[in-house]
PDB file of C-alpha atoms in Angstrom:
ATOM      1  CA  MET A 231      -9.565   4.865  19.321  1.00  0.00           C
ATOM      2  CA  HIS A 232     -10.763   3.768  15.981  1.00  0.00           C
ATOM      3  CA  LYS A 233     -14.504   3.967  14.888  1.00  0.00           C
ATOM      4  CA  ILE A 234     -13.960   1.721  12.070  1.00  0.00           C
ATOM      5  CA  ASN A 235     -11.885  -1.323  12.109  1.00  0.00           C
ATOM      6  CA  MET A 236     -12.194  -5.075  11.011  1.00  0.00           C
ATOM      7  CA  ASP A 237     -14.750  -5.774  13.591  1.00  0.00           C
ATOM      8  CA  THR A 238     -17.095  -2.977  12.306  1.00  0.00           C
ATOM      9  CA  ILE A 239     -16.485  -3.523   8.480  1.00  0.00           C
ATOM     10  CA  VAL A 240     -19.844  -4.943   6.947  1.00  0.00           C
ATOM     11  CA  LEU A 241     -19.075  -8.283   5.121  1.00  0.00           C
ATOM     12  CA  ASP A 242     -20.554  -9.289   1.786  1.00  0.00           C
ATOM     13  CA  SER A 243     -22.952 -11.740   3.462  1.00  0.00           C
ATOM     14  CA  ASP A 244     -25.014  -8.541   4.581  1.00  0.00           C
ATOM     15  CA  PRO A 245     -27.531  -7.276   2.131  1.00  0.00           C
ATOM     16  CA  VAL A 246     -26.538  -3.784   2.862  1.00  0.00           C
ATOM     17  CA  LEU A 247     -23.769  -4.103   0.539  1.00  0.00           C
ATOM     18  CA  ARG A 248     -26.163  -4.900  -2.298  1.00  0.00           C
ATOM     19  CA  GLY A 249     -27.974  -1.730  -1.771  1.00  0.00           C
ATOM     20  CA  LYS A 250     -27.861   1.477  -3.907  1.00  0.00           C
ATOM     21  CA  CYS A 251     -26.621   4.603  -2.112  1.00  0.00           C
ATOM     22  CA  GLU A 252     -28.454   7.699  -1.778  1.00  0.00           C
ATOM     23  CA  PRO A 253     -26.981  10.929  -3.081  1.00  0.00           C
ATOM     24  CA  VAL A 254     -25.617  13.220  -0.349  1.00  0.00           C
ATOM     25  CA  SER A 255     -27.214  16.683  -0.050  1.00  0.00           C
ATOM     26  CA  PHE A 256     -25.329  19.977   0.500  1.00  0.00           C
ATOM     27  CA  PRO A 257     -24.170  21.584   2.506  1.00  0.00           C
ATOM     28  CA  LEU A 258     -22.618  18.469   4.094  1.00  0.00           C
ATOM     29  CA  ARG A 259     -24.206  17.670   7.453  1.00  0.00           C
ATOM     30  CA  LYS A 260     -21.877  17.032  10.402  1.00  0.00           C
ATOM     31  CA  GLU A 261     -22.566  13.109  10.405  1.00  0.00           C
ATOM     32  CA  ASP A 262     -21.435  13.148   6.698  1.00  0.00           C
ATOM     33  CA  ILE A 263     -18.224  14.750   7.475  1.00  0.00           C
ATOM     34  CA  ASP A 264     -17.648  12.792  10.595  1.00  0.00           C
ATOM     35  CA  THR A 265     -18.073   9.637   8.180  1.00  0.00           C
ATOM     36  CA  LEU A 266     -15.762  10.908   5.631  1.00  0.00           C
ATOM     37  CA  GLU A 267     -13.143  11.791   8.158  1.00  0.00           C
ATOM     38  CA  ASP A 268     -13.380   8.403   9.948  1.00  0.00           C
ATOM     39  CA  MET A 269     -13.293   6.529   6.611  1.00  0.00           C
ATOM     40  CA  LEU A 270     -10.084   8.548   5.820  1.00  0.00           C
ATOM     41  CA  GLN A 271      -8.522   7.818   9.139  1.00  0.00           C
ATOM     42  CA  TYR A 272      -9.045   4.121   8.541  1.00  0.00           C
ATOM     43  CA  VAL A 273      -7.323   4.155   5.142  1.00  0.00           C
ATOM     44  CA  ARG A 274      -4.344   6.360   6.091  1.00  0.00           C
ATOM     45  CA  ASP A 275      -3.809   4.330   9.193  1.00  0.00           C
ATOM     46  CA  SER A 276      -4.384   0.903   7.501  1.00  0.00           C
ATOM     47  CA  ARG A 277      -1.277   1.546   5.226  1.00  0.00           C
ATOM     48  CA  ASP A 278       1.075   1.962   8.324  1.00  0.00           C
ATOM     49  CA  GLU A 279       1.922  -1.442   9.616  1.00  0.00           C
ATOM     50  CA  GLU A 280       2.142  -0.475  13.368  1.00  0.00           C
ATOM     51  CA  LEU A 281      -1.077   1.247  13.474  1.00  0.00           C
ATOM     52  CA  ALA A 282      -2.872  -1.329  11.263  1.00  0.00           C
ATOM     53  CA  GLU A 283      -1.879  -4.027  13.796  1.00  0.00           C
ATOM     54  CA  LYS A 284      -2.543  -1.988  16.800  1.00  0.00           C
ATOM     55  CA  TYR A 285      -6.188  -0.853  15.770  1.00  0.00           C
ATOM     56  CA  ASN A 286      -7.079  -4.217  13.919  1.00  0.00           C
ATOM     57  CA  LEU A 287      -6.975  -2.599  10.440  1.00  0.00           C
ATOM     58  CA  GLN A 288      -6.504  -4.507   6.997  1.00  0.00           C
ATOM     59  CA  PRO A 289      -4.469  -2.497   4.720  1.00  0.00           C
ATOM     60  CA  ALA A 290      -6.785  -0.845   2.107  1.00  0.00           C
ATOM     61  CA  ASN A 291      -6.734   1.769  -0.953  1.00  0.00           C
ATOM     62  CA  GLY A 292     -10.116   2.720  -0.138  1.00  0.00           C
ATOM     63  CA  ILE A 293     -13.374   2.351   1.769  1.00  0.00           C
ATOM     64  CA  ALA A 294     -16.850   3.117   0.738  1.00  0.00           C
ATOM     65  CA  ALA A 295     -19.869   4.361   3.166  1.00  0.00           C
ATOM     66  CA  PRO A 296     -21.936   0.986   2.660  1.00  0.00           C
ATOM     67  CA  GLN A 297     -18.944  -1.043   3.977  1.00  0.00           C
ATOM     68  CA  ILE A 298     -19.623   0.849   7.243  1.00  0.00           C
ATOM     69  CA  GLY A 299     -23.333   0.305   6.920  1.00  0.00           C
ATOM     70  CA  ILE A 300     -24.075   3.904   5.555  1.00  0.00           C
ATOM     71  CA  LEU A 301     -25.974   3.837   2.184  1.00  0.00           C
ATOM     72  CA  LYS A 302     -24.750   7.138   0.949  1.00  0.00           C
ATOM     73  CA  GLN A 303     -22.665   8.197  -1.998  1.00  0.00           C
ATOM     74  CA  MET A 304     -19.324   8.529  -0.133  1.00  0.00           C
ATOM     75  CA  THR A 305     -16.096   6.980  -0.702  1.00  0.00           C
ATOM     76  CA  VAL A 306     -12.353   7.628   0.335  1.00  0.00           C
ATOM     77  CA  LEU A 307      -9.202   6.398  -1.378  1.00  0.00           C
ATOM     78  CA  VAL A 308      -5.475   6.730  -1.036  1.00  0.00           C
ATOM     79  CA  VAL A 309      -3.453   5.590  -3.832  1.00  0.00           C
ATOM     80  CA  GLU A 310       0.193   5.653  -4.633  1.00  0.00           C
ATOM     81  CA  GLU A 311       0.943   6.403  -8.213  1.00  0.00           C
ATOM     82  CA  GLU A 312       4.106   7.297 -10.068  1.00  0.00           C
ATOM     83  CA  ASN A 313       4.482  10.699 -11.492  1.00  0.00           C
ATOM     84  CA  LYS A 314       6.036  11.716 -14.704  1.00  0.00           C
ATOM     85  CA  GLN A 315       9.565  12.044 -12.901  1.00  0.00           C
ATOM     86  CA  GLY A 316       8.989   8.396 -11.590  1.00  0.00           C
ATOM     87  CA  ASP A 317       8.428   9.301  -8.072  1.00  0.00           C
ATOM     88  CA  LEU A 318       5.734   7.617  -5.966  1.00  0.00           C
ATOM     89  CA  ILE A 319       3.218  10.147  -4.869  1.00  0.00           C
ATOM     90  CA  GLU A 320       0.243   9.486  -2.550  1.00  0.00           C
ATOM     91  CA  THR A 321      -3.230  10.860  -4.036  1.00  0.00           C
ATOM     92  CA  GLU A 322      -5.915  10.998  -1.496  1.00  0.00           C
ATOM     93  CA  TYR A 323      -9.560  11.676  -2.267  1.00  0.00           C
ATOM     94  CA  ALA A 324     -12.801  11.817   0.199  1.00  0.00           C
ATOM     95  CA  LEU A 325     -15.314  11.859  -2.514  1.00  0.00           C
ATOM     96  CA  VAL A 326     -19.256  12.684  -2.318  1.00  0.00           C
ATOM     97  CA  ASN A 327     -21.616  11.615  -5.236  1.00  0.00           C
ATOM     98  CA  PRO A 328     -18.845  10.435  -7.338  1.00  0.00           C
ATOM     99  CA  ARG A 329     -20.077   9.186 -10.940  1.00  0.00           C
ATOM    100  CA  ILE A 330     -18.051   8.209 -13.861  1.00  0.00           C
ATOM    101  CA  ILE A 331     -18.741  10.566 -16.845  1.00  0.00           C
ATOM    102  CA  SER A 332     -16.508   8.652 -19.457  1.00  0.00           C
ATOM    103  CA  HIS A 333     -14.313   5.589 -19.743  1.00  0.00           C
ATOM    104  CA  SER A 334     -12.060   4.286 -22.246  1.00  0.00           C
ATOM    105  CA  GLU A 335     -12.685   1.121 -24.390  1.00  0.00           C
ATOM    106  CA  LYS A 336      -9.199  -0.397 -23.458  1.00  0.00           C
ATOM    107  CA  GLN A 337      -9.357  -2.337 -20.127  1.00  0.00           C
ATOM    108  CA  VAL A 338      -6.960  -3.036 -17.376  1.00  0.00           C
ATOM    109  CA  ALA A 339      -6.811  -5.370 -14.509  1.00  0.00           C
ATOM    110  CA  LEU A 340      -4.615  -6.367 -11.404  1.00  0.00           C
ATOM    111  CA  GLY A 341      -2.697  -9.610 -12.349  1.00  0.00           C
ATOM    112  CA  TYR A 342      -3.105 -10.929  -8.731  1.00  0.00           C
ATOM    113  CA  GLY A 343      -7.025 -10.019  -8.740  1.00  0.00           C
ATOM    114  CA  GLU A 344      -8.749  -7.559  -6.339  1.00  0.00           C
ATOM    115  CA  GLY A 345      -9.654  -7.953  -2.755  1.00  0.00           C
ATOM    116  CA  CYS A 346     -11.953  -6.004  -0.585  1.00  0.00           C
ATOM    117  CA  LEU A 347     -12.250  -5.351   3.233  1.00  0.00           C
ATOM    118  CA  SER A 348     -15.876  -6.643   2.935  1.00  0.00           C
ATOM    119  CA  VAL A 349     -14.860  -9.990   1.205  1.00  0.00           C
ATOM    120  CA  LYS A 350     -13.373 -12.658   3.309  1.00  0.00           C
ATOM    121  CA  ASP A 351     -13.542 -15.620   0.841  1.00  0.00           C
ATOM    122  CA  GLU A 352     -11.074 -15.916  -1.949  1.00  0.00           C
ATOM    123  CA  HIS A 353     -12.489 -14.899  -5.434  1.00  0.00           C
ATOM    124  CA  PRO A 354      -9.520 -15.450  -7.656  1.00  0.00           C
ATOM    125  CA  GLY A 355      -9.635 -14.326 -11.296  1.00  0.00           C
ATOM    126  CA  LEU A 356      -9.255 -11.013 -13.406  1.00  0.00           C
ATOM    127  CA  VAL A 357     -11.522  -7.983 -12.514  1.00  0.00           C
ATOM    128  CA  ARG A 358     -11.641  -6.058 -15.797  1.00  0.00           C
ATOM    129  CA  ARG A 359     -11.923  -2.261 -15.543  1.00  0.00           C
ATOM    130  CA  ALA A 360     -12.012   0.651 -17.766  1.00  0.00           C
ATOM    131  CA  TRP A 361      -8.086   1.553 -18.272  1.00  0.00           C
ATOM    132  CA  ARG A 362      -9.081   5.313 -18.138  1.00  0.00           C
ATOM    133  CA  ILE A 363     -11.954   6.987 -16.448  1.00  0.00           C
ATOM    134  CA  LYS A 364     -13.187  10.411 -15.827  1.00  0.00           C
ATOM    135  CA  VAL A 365     -15.122  10.982 -12.423  1.00  0.00           C
ATOM    136  CA  ALA A 366     -17.025  13.907 -11.390  1.00  0.00           C
ATOM    137  CA  ALA A 367     -17.535  14.288  -7.653  1.00  0.00           C
ATOM    138  CA  TYR A 368     -17.373  16.751  -4.713  1.00  0.00           C
ATOM    139  CA  ASP A 369     -13.931  16.150  -3.024  1.00  0.00           C
ATOM    140  CA  TYR A 370     -14.311  17.037   0.655  1.00  0.00           C
ATOM    141  CA  LEU A 371     -10.526  17.538   1.020  1.00  0.00           C
ATOM    142  CA  GLN A 372     -10.386  20.190  -1.785  1.00  0.00           C
ATOM    143  CA  GLY A 373     -13.897  21.387  -0.701  1.00  0.00           C
ATOM    144  CA  LYS A 374     -15.094  21.754  -4.218  1.00  0.00           C
ATOM    145  CA  GLU A 375     -16.366  19.991  -7.197  1.00  0.00           C
ATOM    146  CA  VAL A 376     -13.516  18.153  -9.210  1.00  0.00           C
ATOM    147  CA  ILE A 377     -13.188  16.193 -12.238  1.00  0.00           C
ATOM    148  CA  ILE A 378     -10.527  13.169 -11.803  1.00  0.00           C
ATOM    149  CA  GLN A 379      -8.885  11.912 -14.885  1.00  0.00           C
ATOM    150  CA  ALA A 380      -7.558   8.533 -13.809  1.00  0.00           C
ATOM    151  CA  LYS A 381      -5.870   5.616 -15.366  1.00  0.00           C
ATOM    152  CA  ASP A 382      -4.064   2.472 -14.333  1.00  0.00           C
ATOM    153  CA  MET A 383      -4.304   1.809 -10.418  1.00  0.00           C
ATOM    154  CA  LEU A 384      -6.086   5.052  -9.601  1.00  0.00           C
ATOM    155  CA  SER A 385      -8.930   4.059 -11.892  1.00  0.00           C
ATOM    156  CA  ILE A 386      -9.245   0.589 -10.828  1.00  0.00           C
ATOM    157  CA  VAL A 387      -9.702   1.750  -7.229  1.00  0.00           C
ATOM    158  CA  LEU A 388     -12.011   4.200  -8.021  1.00  0.00           C
ATOM    159  CA  GLN A 389     -14.205   1.836 -10.156  1.00  0.00           C
ATOM    160  CA  HIS A 390     -14.023  -0.615  -7.265  1.00  0.00           C
ATOM    161  CA  GLU A 391     -15.147   2.162  -4.643  1.00  0.00           C
ATOM    162  CA  ILE A 392     -17.974   3.400  -7.042  1.00  0.00           C
ATOM    163  CA  ASP A 393     -19.233   0.077  -7.682  1.00  0.00           C
ATOM    164  CA  HIS A 394     -19.932  -0.391  -3.710  1.00  0.00           C
ATOM    165  CA  LEU A 395     -22.156   2.739  -3.928  1.00  0.00           C
ATOM    166  CA  ASN A 396     -24.242   0.850  -6.695  1.00  0.00           C
ATOM    167  CA  GLY A 397     -24.323  -2.392  -4.861  1.00  0.00           C
ATOM    168  CA  ARG A 398     -21.708  -4.219  -6.810  1.00  0.00           C
ATOM    169  CA  LEU A 399     -18.573  -6.326  -5.606  1.00  0.00           C
ATOM    170  CA  PHE A 400     -15.364  -6.915  -7.510  1.00  0.00           C
ATOM    171  CA  TYR A 401     -16.180 -10.641  -7.916  1.00  0.00           C
ATOM    172  CA  ASP A 402     -19.266  -9.620  -9.906  1.00  0.00           C
ATOM    173  CA  HIS A 403     -16.835  -8.677 -12.871  1.00  0.00           C
ATOM    174  CA  ILE A 404     -14.919 -11.952 -12.777  1.00  0.00           C
ATOM    175  CA  ASN A 405     -15.521 -14.387 -15.710  1.00  0.00           C
ATOM    176  CA  LYS A 406     -16.806 -17.591 -13.745  1.00  0.00           C
ATOM    177  CA  GLU A 407     -15.878 -19.904 -16.921  1.00  0.00           C
ATOM    178  CA  ASP A 408     -12.341 -18.615 -17.219  1.00  0.00           C
ATOM    179  CA  PRO A 409     -11.378 -16.483 -14.467  1.00  0.00           C
ATOM    180  CA  TRP A 410      -7.726 -15.556 -15.633  1.00  0.00           C
ATOM    181  CA  GLY A 411      -8.432 -15.590 -19.283  1.00  0.00           C
ATOM    182  CA  HIS A 412      -7.430 -12.429 -21.232  1.00  0.00           C
ATOM    183  CA  THR A 413      -6.142 -11.473 -24.612  1.00  0.00           C
ATOM    184  CA  ASP A 414      -3.117  -9.172 -25.095  1.00  0.00           C
ATOM    185  CA  ALA A 415      -5.590  -6.314 -25.594  1.00  0.00           C
ATOM    186  CA  LEU A 416      -6.210  -6.429 -21.499  1.00  0.00           C
ATOM    187  CA  LYS A 417      -3.485  -4.328 -19.747  1.00  0.00           C
ATOM    188  CA  ILE A 418      -2.287  -6.364 -16.781  1.00  0.00           C
ATOM    189  CA  ILE A 419      -0.554  -4.429 -13.811  1.00  0.00           C
ATOM    190  CA  GLU A 420       1.362  -6.495 -11.433  1.00  0.00           C
TER     191      GLU A 420
END
């Protein structure tokens, strides 16, 4: 049985999503490990159509602890990326205390806009993100501190999830006057 599903996800009308998350202390406590494993289970299963339907899951690239009502700096993500050979590979992280330590000036956005498990309403528009970022975090899956160098989709998903840990939502980044406006300098991913 799934502990997390669309009935238990915290929606953006709840002020908990605007709270700042506390850093997680080490060694990880059992409750923190359980949270990371439950979030990972959700994201993995949400990407399988049959399981998503069976357990009432909405497809996701990631989920952050505040989305299940826990104000701790933890997030999980699963992103498909193309490697140098052009093959799609799945990258998984279960991050604790992630922080962006550097980012590019060049920006990127999803051409169709972003979505979020916690946001039911439509918020059309481009969400500008740094094209490349470097993130320092503890990765539970690798059992160690890591530095993640990300660009394109992985960069977008990491920034989206880290925003959750700081009480920000994707639509906070949309230009209200000109939601779809951009110059050629903005890289668009379709």
